[in-house]
């Protein structure tokens, strides 16, 4: 048999692929945002020696192809350190770091967008660093950051399709499998593209609602 | 008491404060006069710890502001009102006022809010407790700034040109509040270009000239022909201020 028609079972395959894509996306987003935020806070406090390292690493991550990073992590690191790494581990590590690099830049500019004046006021009123971070910087930086972050995450969702190359059974990999079996590339890739599109639109919509809510609770006319 | 002894402040090679000595006793209102760039703001910023000293020593009620623990205690004793208000834009008027009392003084929220509302009432902003800074006029913002400082129940109020960003009418509102505070015996270190007002409320006037504190006199003597006015630089400064 050289090819076969679509079967109802293919829907389940697609859903499984979508599930893997979304799970990886959510996981790497959570890790990436947390790491990016941590980097921005460390950067803000000028912890000695950290700034150049953070800037160098994030610049490298932002300005090299994700596919190359993925190969480096999946093939390069195991060969270099003589360890084993599964495709899912390599994908999670790579996309998390990549998201963290972009999130770092957004959080950093969110923090830097806050007037020095207000921070000085908080200092003379006796608030300590973590109180200033929590009550003065964070709410404003969050309202500032959420829009750009949504844009980045929509893009990162598409970027996850690269992980199919190292053998993760994500949505794109399922597309590949269906394509090889049915030899109907136009239909297969149109459907796969549509699913990514719908997922991205949903994400953007949820993000937009979140942003509106945040700006309302942090009601200000500043930006 | 606030005591500055031989205070030096340099930015790079530029000496902005040179061996400045100043004492402010509880209950006094001391005005700092001086031309633009003479170091008035820098002196205030050294007292509240926003600038590190290059030399000398400042203590507030005996707490040395150059030590970590001393600075914490000194900042509890004083509160600052800023020229450009420096309010937190994401918080309401009441939120601005209660943040430090709740987080630093550890007052219960209800008590801090009651104190904040009472202060807002006192400065005529009782109806604006829930307004955000950008919904308020400059004069109203500065009155919130004053309430925010007073809510800490400070022993010393530091005020750096608190009316210079305001138009004359709003300036009047703010100055009236400061005059009341002075009459109540609030200790103030006051940087201003409002000479007549300074003359009215100050116990003492000090004059900074290119980072040197060249005159420190009781108010009446400062404006006397054989006192401050005998110093050519001060006469010049005052006549220039009158013209503006
Ligand atoms: N962070 C800084 N870095 C370098 N120079 C500074 C800094 N802050 C102040 N200066 C300089 O120190 C000098 C004194 O400044 P300061 O702001 O204390 O003056 P001022 O008396 O308050 O003037 P004004 O009446 O205009 O407010 C000025 O020459 C100013 O340029
Ligand atoms: Mg100044």
Short mmCIF file of C-alpha atoms and ligand atoms in Angstrom, two decimals:
data_model
loop_
_atom_site.label_atom_id
_atom_site.label_comp_id
_atom_site.label_asym_id
_atom_site.label_seq_id
_atom_site.Cartn_x
_atom_site.Cartn_y
_atom_site.Cartn_z
CA UNK A 1 0.00 0.00 0.00
CA UNK A 2 1.62 3.25 -1.13
CA UNK A 3 -0.88 5.59 0.43
CA UNK A 4 -4.02 5.56 2.48
CA UNK A 5 -6.99 7.82 2.94
CA UNK A 6 -7.65 9.94 6.01
CA UNK A 7 -9.36 8.03 8.81
CA UNK A 8 -11.32 9.32 11.83
CA UNK A 9 -8.41 8.13 13.94
CA UNK A 10 -6.31 10.92 12.40
CA UNK A 11 -8.26 13.46 14.41
CA UNK A 12 -7.01 11.79 17.57
CA UNK A 13 -3.50 11.86 16.17
CA UNK A 14 -3.81 15.57 15.49
CA UNK A 15 -5.18 16.22 18.96
CA UNK A 16 -2.30 14.26 20.47
CA UNK A 17 0.14 16.32 18.46
CA UNK A 18 -1.59 19.51 19.51
CA UNK A 19 -1.46 18.31 23.11
CA UNK A 20 2.30 17.75 22.92
CA UNK A 21 2.80 21.16 21.28
CA UNK A 22 0.68 22.94 23.88
CA UNK A 23 2.22 21.08 26.81
CA UNK A 24 5.70 21.98 25.61
CA UNK A 25 4.62 25.52 24.95
CA UNK A 26 3.06 25.99 28.39
CA UNK A 27 5.97 24.31 30.16
CA UNK A 28 8.65 26.31 28.36
CA UNK A 29 6.63 29.51 28.77
CA UNK A 30 6.41 29.07 32.53
CA UNK A 31 10.10 28.24 32.85
CA UNK A 32 11.10 30.93 30.36
CA UNK A 33 9.08 33.70 32.00
CA UNK A 34 10.29 32.80 35.47
CA UNK A 35 13.90 32.67 34.31
CA UNK A 36 13.58 35.86 32.27
CA UNK A 37 12.09 37.65 35.26
CA UNK A 38 14.83 36.39 37.56
CA UNK A 39 17.46 37.59 35.10
CA UNK A 40 15.81 41.02 34.87
CA UNK A 41 15.76 41.34 38.68
CA UNK A 42 19.40 40.29 38.98
CA UNK A 43 20.25 42.73 36.20
CA UNK A 44 18.32 45.51 37.96
CA UNK A 45 20.18 45.04 41.24
CA UNK A 46 23.56 45.19 39.48
CA UNK A 47 24.81 42.10 41.27
CA UNK A 48 28.55 42.26 40.58
CA UNK A 49 29.72 40.45 37.46
CA UNK A 50 26.24 39.29 36.47
CA UNK A 51 25.29 42.01 34.03
CA UNK A 52 27.76 41.29 31.22
CA UNK A 53 27.14 37.55 31.45
CA UNK A 54 23.37 37.96 31.29
CA UNK A 55 23.57 40.37 28.37
CA UNK A 56 26.00 38.18 26.44
CA UNK A 57 23.99 34.99 26.87
CA UNK A 58 20.61 36.56 26.09
CA UNK A 59 22.03 38.34 23.06
CA UNK A 60 23.43 35.05 21.76
CA UNK A 61 20.07 33.35 22.28
CA UNK A 62 18.11 36.10 20.57
CA UNK A 63 20.41 36.43 17.58
CA UNK A 64 21.03 32.84 16.54
CA UNK A 65 18.57 30.44 14.88
CA UNK A 66 16.51 28.39 17.29
CA UNK A 67 17.15 25.33 15.11
CA UNK A 68 20.89 25.74 15.61
CA UNK A 69 20.37 26.10 19.36
CA UNK A 70 18.26 22.98 19.30
CA UNK A 71 20.98 20.99 17.49
CA UNK A 72 23.59 22.31 19.87
CA UNK A 73 21.56 21.21 22.87
CA UNK A 74 20.38 17.87 21.44
CA UNK A 75 23.56 16.72 19.70
CA UNK A 76 26.30 19.00 21.00
CA UNK A 77 25.80 18.96 24.76
CA UNK A 78 25.38 15.16 25.08
CA UNK A 79 28.52 14.61 22.99
CA UNK A 80 30.49 17.18 24.94
CA UNK A 81 29.38 16.20 28.45
CA UNK A 82 28.83 12.50 27.71
CA UNK A 83 25.26 12.57 28.97
CA UNK A 84 22.03 11.33 27.46
CA UNK A 85 19.26 13.69 26.55
CA UNK A 86 15.81 12.81 25.24
CA UNK A 87 14.26 14.89 22.45
CA UNK A 88 11.66 16.28 24.88
CA UNK A 89 14.34 17.31 27.35
CA UNK A 90 16.39 19.00 24.66
CA UNK A 91 13.31 20.76 23.28
CA UNK A 92 12.21 21.93 26.72
CA UNK A 93 15.64 23.25 27.59
CA UNK A 94 16.15 25.04 24.28
CA UNK A 95 12.77 26.73 24.00
CA UNK A 96 12.76 27.69 27.70
CA UNK A 97 16.11 29.42 27.36
CA UNK A 98 15.04 31.10 24.17
CA UNK A 99 11.81 32.39 25.72
CA UNK A 100 13.75 33.52 28.78
CA UNK A 101 16.08 35.62 26.61
CA UNK A 102 13.20 37.48 24.97
CA UNK A 103 11.25 37.79 28.23
CA UNK A 104 14.36 39.19 29.94
CA UNK A 105 14.50 42.06 27.46
CA UNK A 106 10.83 42.90 28.00
CA UNK A 107 11.03 42.70 31.79
CA UNK A 108 14.20 44.76 31.78
CA UNK A 109 12.63 47.56 29.79
CA UNK A 110 9.50 47.29 31.94
CA UNK A 111 11.63 47.87 35.03
CA UNK A 112 13.62 50.62 33.36
CA UNK A 113 10.46 52.38 32.22
CA UNK A 114 9.72 53.28 35.83
CA UNK A 115 10.78 56.75 36.87
CA UNK A 116 13.78 56.84 39.15
CA UNK A 117 11.86 59.55 41.08
CA UNK A 118 9.27 57.16 42.42
CA UNK A 119 11.86 54.69 43.53
CA UNK A 120 13.71 57.44 45.37
CA UNK A 121 10.46 58.43 47.07
CA UNK A 122 9.92 54.84 48.17
CA UNK A 123 13.50 54.67 49.44
CA UNK A 124 13.28 57.78 51.60
CA UNK A 125 10.02 56.56 53.06
CA UNK A 126 11.95 53.56 54.31
CA UNK A 127 10.79 50.78 51.97
CA UNK A 128 13.45 48.15 51.46
CA UNK A 129 14.51 46.70 48.12
CA UNK A 130 12.08 43.84 48.02
CA UNK A 131 9.18 46.05 49.11
CA UNK A 132 10.05 48.54 46.38
CA UNK A 133 10.21 45.71 43.86
CA UNK A 134 6.88 44.34 44.99
CA UNK A 135 4.80 47.46 45.52
CA UNK A 136 6.30 50.04 43.17
CA UNK A 137 8.17 48.31 40.37
CA UNK A 138 6.33 45.03 39.79
CA UNK A 139 2.78 46.30 39.25
CA UNK A 140 3.90 48.93 36.77
CA UNK A 141 6.41 46.70 35.01
CA UNK A 142 3.74 44.00 34.67
CA UNK A 143 1.27 46.37 33.04
CA UNK A 144 4.03 47.55 30.73
CA UNK A 145 5.31 44.07 29.88
CA UNK A 146 2.20 42.05 29.27
CA UNK A 147 1.52 43.36 25.74
CA UNK A 148 5.02 42.71 24.35
CA UNK A 149 5.13 39.35 26.14
CA UNK A 150 1.96 38.16 24.42
CA UNK A 151 3.56 39.00 21.09
CA UNK A 152 6.65 37.01 21.99
CA UNK A 153 4.65 34.02 23.19
CA UNK A 154 2.54 33.89 20.03
CA UNK A 155 5.82 33.72 18.13
CA UNK A 156 7.28 31.08 20.47
CA UNK A 157 4.22 28.92 19.87
CA UNK A 158 5.16 28.78 16.19
CA UNK A 159 8.80 28.21 17.06
CA UNK A 160 7.89 24.99 18.89
CA UNK A 161 7.25 23.41 15.46
CA UNK A 162 11.03 23.16 15.06
CA UNK A 163 11.27 20.49 17.71
CA UNK A 164 9.68 17.99 15.32
CA UNK A 165 13.07 17.89 13.62
CA UNK A 166 14.71 16.14 16.58
CA UNK A 167 11.87 13.65 16.84
CA UNK A 168 9.36 15.10 19.30
CA UNK A 169 5.85 14.02 18.33
CA UNK A 170 4.35 17.47 18.25
CA UNK A 171 1.71 18.80 15.89
CA UNK A 172 4.16 19.36 13.04
CA UNK A 173 5.60 15.86 13.39
CA UNK A 174 2.07 14.43 13.19
CA UNK A 175 1.59 16.51 10.05
CA UNK A 176 4.70 14.91 8.62
CA UNK A 177 3.43 11.44 9.42
CA UNK A 178 0.00 12.10 7.92
CA UNK A 179 1.59 13.61 4.86
CA UNK A 180 3.80 10.61 4.25
CA UNK A 181 0.88 8.27 4.67
CA UNK A 182 -1.75 10.10 2.64
CA UNK A 183 0.43 11.96 0.14
CA UNK A 184 -1.98 14.88 0.45
CA UNK A 185 0.39 17.68 1.44
CA UNK A 186 -1.94 20.52 0.56
CA UNK A 187 -4.72 19.33 2.83
CA UNK A 188 -2.43 18.15 5.62
CA UNK A 189 -0.35 21.30 5.90
CA UNK A 190 -3.38 23.57 5.46
CA UNK A 191 -5.07 21.83 8.38
CA UNK A 192 -1.93 21.87 10.51
CA UNK A 193 -1.44 25.58 9.71
CA UNK A 194 -5.04 26.31 10.62
CA UNK A 195 -4.65 24.58 13.99
CA UNK A 196 -1.55 26.65 14.79
CA UNK A 197 -3.43 29.74 13.65
CA UNK A 198 -6.39 29.03 15.91
CA UNK A 199 -4.13 28.28 18.87
CA UNK A 200 -2.20 31.51 18.32
CA UNK A 201 -5.39 33.56 17.97
CA UNK A 202 -6.79 32.07 21.15
CA UNK A 203 -3.56 32.87 22.96
CA UNK A 204 -3.56 36.44 21.68
CA UNK A 205 -7.18 36.88 22.69
CA UNK A 206 -6.64 35.55 26.22
CA UNK A 207 -3.54 37.73 26.47
CA UNK A 208 -5.47 40.78 25.32
CA UNK A 209 -8.11 40.22 28.00
CA UNK A 210 -5.40 39.76 30.62
CA UNK A 211 -3.71 42.96 29.53
CA UNK A 212 -6.95 44.92 29.68
CA UNK A 213 -7.66 43.59 33.16
CA UNK A 214 -4.15 44.38 34.36
CA UNK A 215 -4.18 47.91 33.01
CA UNK A 216 -7.51 48.49 34.60
CA UNK A 217 -6.35 47.30 37.99
CA UNK A 218 -3.14 49.28 37.59
CA UNK A 219 -5.17 52.17 36.26
CA UNK A 220 -2.85 54.90 35.15
CA UNK A 221 -2.43 57.28 32.28
CA UNK A 222 1.31 56.94 32.19
CA UNK A 223 1.85 54.92 29.03
CA UNK B 1 18.27 67.20 65.88
CA UNK B 2 19.76 67.09 62.39
CA UNK B 3 23.50 67.73 62.42
CA UNK B 4 25.66 68.10 59.34
CA UNK B 5 29.38 68.34 60.06
CA UNK B 6 31.93 69.28 57.41
CA UNK B 7 29.81 67.67 54.74
CA UNK B 8 31.54 67.21 51.41
CA UNK B 9 29.93 65.98 48.24
CA UNK B 10 31.72 65.52 44.95
CA UNK B 11 30.35 64.30 41.65
CA UNK B 12 33.48 63.06 39.96
CA UNK B 13 35.90 65.97 40.23
CA UNK B 14 33.23 68.57 40.85
CA UNK B 15 32.85 69.59 44.48
CA UNK B 16 29.16 70.37 44.96
CA UNK B 17 29.17 70.69 48.77
CA UNK B 18 32.23 72.00 50.59
CA UNK B 19 32.59 71.57 54.35
CA UNK B 20 28.95 72.35 55.06
CA UNK B 21 27.91 72.64 58.71
CA UNK B 22 24.26 72.84 59.68
CA UNK B 23 22.20 72.14 62.79
CA UNK B 24 18.44 71.91 62.88
CA UNK B 25 16.83 71.72 66.33
CA UNK B 26 13.39 70.19 66.87
CA UNK B 27 10.69 72.83 66.33
CA UNK B 28 12.80 74.97 64.03
CA UNK B 29 12.03 75.97 60.48
CA UNK B 30 15.29 76.42 58.60
CA UNK B 31 15.24 77.72 55.04
CA UNK B 32 18.06 77.05 52.61
CA UNK B 33 18.51 79.77 50.04
CA UNK B 34 21.01 79.91 47.20
CA UNK B 35 21.31 80.33 43.46
CA UNK B 36 20.52 77.55 41.05
CA UNK B 37 23.26 74.94 41.19
CA UNK B 38 24.54 76.03 44.60
CA UNK B 39 23.90 72.58 46.07
CA UNK B 40 20.58 72.97 47.93
CA UNK B 41 18.99 69.83 46.53
CA UNK B 42 22.20 67.92 47.00
CA UNK B 43 22.27 68.85 50.69
CA UNK B 44 18.69 67.62 51.16
CA UNK B 45 19.55 64.43 49.27
CA UNK B 46 22.52 63.86 51.56
CA UNK B 47 20.31 64.25 54.63
CA UNK B 48 17.74 61.71 53.40
CA UNK B 49 20.42 59.33 52.19
CA UNK B 50 19.75 59.53 48.45
CA UNK B 51 23.35 60.64 47.94
CA UNK B 52 26.35 59.14 49.73
CA UNK B 53 28.65 61.68 51.35
CA UNK B 54 32.16 62.19 50.02
CA UNK B 55 33.28 63.45 53.42
CA UNK B 56 32.02 64.65 56.80
CA UNK B 57 29.07 63.30 58.71
CA UNK B 58 25.32 63.74 58.95
CA UNK B 59 23.28 62.49 61.88
CA UNK B 60 19.52 62.62 62.42
CA UNK B 61 18.66 62.27 66.10
CA UNK B 62 22.11 60.76 66.49
CA UNK B 63 21.70 58.19 63.70
CA UNK B 64 24.56 58.35 61.22
CA UNK B 65 23.09 58.28 57.71
CA UNK B 66 26.23 56.73 56.26
CA UNK B 67 25.68 53.48 58.15
CA UNK B 68 23.02 51.05 57.07
CA UNK B 69 21.22 50.83 60.39
CA UNK B 70 21.65 54.56 60.95
CA UNK B 71 20.06 55.36 57.62
CA UNK B 72 17.05 53.18 58.36
CA UNK B 73 16.53 54.98 61.67
CA UNK B 74 17.21 58.41 60.14
CA UNK B 75 14.67 57.77 57.41
CA UNK B 76 12.07 56.88 60.04
CA UNK B 77 12.67 60.21 61.71
CA UNK B 78 12.35 62.37 58.61
CA UNK B 79 10.11 62.55 55.56
CA UNK B 80 10.65 64.27 52.25
CA UNK B 81 8.35 66.27 49.98
CA UNK B 82 9.68 66.43 46.43
CA UNK B 83 9.67 69.19 43.86
CA UNK B 84 8.06 66.96 41.21
CA UNK B 85 5.85 65.16 43.76
CA UNK B 86 7.28 61.70 42.94
CA UNK B 87 3.94 60.01 43.58
CA UNK B 88 3.39 56.36 42.65
CA UNK B 89 1.23 56.66 39.52
CA UNK B 90 -0.40 53.24 39.87
CA UNK B 91 -1.78 53.98 43.31
CA UNK B 92 -4.63 56.20 44.45
CA UNK B 93 -4.01 59.26 46.59
CA UNK B 94 -4.85 57.20 49.65
CA UNK B 95 -2.69 54.31 48.41
CA UNK B 96 0.26 56.64 48.01
CA UNK B 97 -0.20 57.90 51.55
CA UNK B 98 -0.73 54.53 53.26
CA UNK B 99 1.97 52.43 51.54
CA UNK B 100 4.85 53.31 53.87
CA UNK B 101 2.76 53.45 57.08
CA UNK B 102 1.49 49.93 56.34
CA UNK B 103 4.74 48.40 55.06
CA UNK B 104 7.33 50.28 57.08
CA UNK B 105 5.56 51.35 60.27
CA UNK B 106 3.48 48.11 60.16
CA UNK B 107 0.28 49.99 60.98
CA UNK B 108 -2.92 47.99 60.47
CA UNK B 109 -4.44 48.90 57.11
CA UNK B 110 -7.60 50.38 58.64
CA UNK B 111 -5.60 52.61 60.95
CA UNK B 112 -3.30 53.78 58.15
CA UNK B 113 -6.29 54.57 55.97
CA UNK B 114 -8.04 56.46 58.74
CA UNK B 115 -4.88 58.48 59.27
CA UNK B 116 -4.56 59.06 55.51
CA UNK B 117 -8.16 60.20 55.14
CA UNK B 118 -7.84 62.57 58.07
CA UNK B 119 -4.76 64.13 56.44
CA UNK B 120 -6.49 64.42 53.07
CA UNK B 121 -9.44 66.13 54.77
CA UNK B 122 -7.06 68.55 56.42
CA UNK B 123 -5.57 69.64 53.07
CA UNK B 124 -8.99 69.86 51.39
CA UNK B 125 -8.70 66.64 49.38
CA UNK B 126 -11.13 64.50 51.36
CA UNK B 127 -13.17 63.84 48.21
CA UNK B 128 -10.13 62.73 46.21
CA UNK B 129 -8.88 59.80 48.27
CA UNK B 130 -9.55 57.36 45.43
CA UNK B 131 -8.22 59.55 42.62
CA UNK B 132 -5.05 58.55 40.80
CA UNK B 133 -2.25 61.10 40.56
CA UNK B 134 -2.87 61.76 36.87
CA UNK B 135 -6.44 62.70 37.70
CA UNK B 136 -5.24 65.46 40.05
CA UNK B 137 -3.88 68.93 39.37
CA UNK B 138 -0.28 69.78 40.26
CA UNK B 139 -1.31 71.56 43.43
CA UNK B 140 -3.49 68.65 44.46
CA UNK B 141 -0.68 66.20 43.75
CA UNK B 142 1.68 68.17 45.92
CA UNK B 143 -0.84 68.21 48.73
CA UNK B 144 -0.99 64.42 48.44
CA UNK B 145 2.83 64.47 48.57
CA UNK B 146 2.66 66.45 51.80
CA UNK B 147 0.09 64.05 53.27
CA UNK B 148 2.28 61.12 52.30
CA UNK B 149 5.13 62.68 54.26
CA UNK B 150 2.99 63.62 57.26
CA UNK B 151 1.45 60.14 57.45
CA UNK B 152 4.85 58.88 58.62
CA UNK B 153 4.55 61.27 61.59
CA UNK B 154 8.11 62.41 60.99
CA UNK B 155 10.09 64.52 63.41
CA UNK B 156 11.58 66.39 60.48
CA UNK B 157 10.09 67.42 57.16
CA UNK B 158 12.49 67.96 54.28
CA UNK B 159 11.03 70.09 51.50
CA UNK B 160 12.88 70.76 48.25
CA UNK B 161 11.26 73.50 46.16
CA UNK B 162 7.88 71.95 46.70
CA UNK B 163 6.04 74.79 44.96
CA UNK B 164 8.31 75.54 42.04
CA UNK B 165 6.43 73.24 39.66
CA UNK B 166 3.11 74.90 40.55
CA UNK B 167 1.31 77.95 39.23
CA UNK B 168 0.84 80.88 41.65
CA UNK B 169 -2.67 79.98 42.74
CA UNK B 170 -1.74 76.39 43.57
CA UNK B 171 1.43 77.63 45.22
CA UNK B 172 -0.76 79.63 47.59
CA UNK B 173 -2.73 76.52 48.57
CA UNK B 174 0.41 74.56 49.34
CA UNK B 175 2.15 77.39 51.19
CA UNK B 176 -0.90 77.88 53.40
CA UNK B 177 -0.64 74.25 54.46
CA UNK B 178 3.06 74.59 55.16
CA UNK B 179 2.46 77.74 57.21
CA UNK B 180 -0.04 75.84 59.34
CA UNK B 181 2.47 73.05 59.85
CA UNK B 182 5.11 75.56 60.86
CA UNK B 183 2.69 77.18 63.30
CA UNK B 184 2.02 73.73 64.80
CA UNK B 185 5.72 73.41 65.56
CA UNK B 186 6.67 70.98 62.76
CA UNK B 187 10.41 70.94 62.21
CA UNK B 188 11.22 71.75 58.61
CA UNK B 189 14.22 72.06 56.37
CA UNK B 190 12.92 74.08 53.53
CA UNK B 191 14.50 74.81 50.16
CA UNK B 192 12.58 77.50 48.32
CA UNK B 193 12.71 80.46 46.00
CA UNK B 194 9.67 81.99 47.75
CA UNK B 195 11.67 84.56 49.68
CA UNK B 196 8.75 86.37 51.28
CA UNK B 197 7.24 83.13 52.45
CA UNK B 198 10.56 81.97 53.83
CA UNK B 199 10.89 85.22 55.70
CA UNK B 200 7.44 84.70 57.14
CA UNK B 201 7.81 81.15 58.44
CA UNK B 202 11.53 80.54 59.07
CA UNK B 203 13.38 80.74 62.33
CA UNK B 204 16.71 80.70 60.51
CA UNK B 205 17.96 81.16 57.02
CA UNK B 206 21.14 79.67 55.61
CA UNK B 207 22.68 80.68 52.32
CA UNK B 208 24.59 78.34 50.02
CA UNK B 209 27.06 79.79 47.55
CA UNK B 210 28.68 77.34 45.16
CA UNK B 211 28.53 74.55 47.68
CA UNK B 212 29.68 76.59 50.65
CA UNK B 213 27.33 77.53 53.44
CA UNK B 214 28.39 81.14 53.80
CA UNK B 215 25.70 82.52 56.10
CA UNK B 216 23.55 81.01 58.86
CA UNK B 217 21.42 83.62 60.65
CA UNK B 218 18.11 84.05 62.46
CA UNK B 219 15.56 85.27 59.92
CA UNK B 220 15.33 88.87 61.13
CA UNK B 221 19.11 89.22 61.09
CA UNK B 222 19.37 87.66 57.66
CA UNK B 223 17.19 90.41 56.23
CA UNK B 224 18.79 93.19 58.29
CA UNK B 225 20.99 95.78 56.60
CA UNK B 226 23.87 95.04 58.94
CA UNK B 227 23.21 91.25 58.84
CA UNK B 228 22.72 89.12 55.74
CA UNK B 229 22.18 92.12 53.48
CA UNK B 230 25.67 93.29 54.30
CA UNK B 231 26.97 90.31 52.32
CA UNK B 232 27.11 91.54 48.69
CA UNK B 233 26.34 88.11 47.25
CA UNK B 234 23.16 87.83 49.30
CA UNK B 235 22.01 91.36 48.52
CA UNK B 236 22.50 90.58 44.85
CA UNK B 237 20.63 87.29 45.15
CA UNK B 238 17.67 88.85 46.95
CA UNK B 239 17.33 91.77 44.56
CA UNK B 240 17.42 89.39 41.62
CA UNK B 241 14.69 87.26 43.25
CA UNK B 242 12.49 90.34 43.75
CA UNK B 243 12.72 91.20 40.09
CA UNK B 244 11.60 87.71 38.93
N1 LIG C 1 23.91 63.27 40.00
C1 LIG C 1 24.70 64.31 39.67
N2 LIG C 1 25.79 64.13 38.91
C2 LIG C 1 26.61 65.15 38.59
N3 LIG C 1 26.41 66.42 38.98
C3 LIG C 1 25.34 66.67 39.74
C4 LIG C 1 24.42 65.65 40.12
N4 LIG C 1 23.45 66.20 40.87
C5 LIG C 1 23.74 67.50 40.95
N5 LIG C 1 24.86 67.81 40.27
C6 LIG C 1 25.50 69.12 40.17
O1 LIG C 1 25.64 69.64 41.47
C7 LIG C 1 25.41 71.01 41.50
C8 LIG C 1 24.39 71.33 42.55
O2 LIG C 1 23.16 70.78 42.16
P1 LIG C 1 21.84 70.93 43.04
O3 LIG C 1 20.76 70.24 42.32
O4 LIG C 1 22.13 70.52 44.43
O5 LIG C 1 21.59 72.51 42.98
P2 LIG C 1 20.40 73.35 43.55
O6 LIG C 1 20.97 74.36 44.46
O7 LIG C 1 19.36 72.46 44.08
O8 LIG C 1 19.87 74.08 42.24
P3 LIG C 1 18.37 74.44 41.79
O9 LIG C 1 18.00 75.71 42.48
O10 LIG C 1 18.50 74.67 40.30
O11 LIG C 1 17.52 73.30 42.13
C9 LIG C 1 25.00 71.43 40.10
O12 LIG C 1 26.11 71.97 39.47
C10 LIG C 1 24.62 70.14 39.45
O13 LIG C 1 24.90 70.16 38.08
MG1 LIG C 2 17.41 71.89 43.47
#
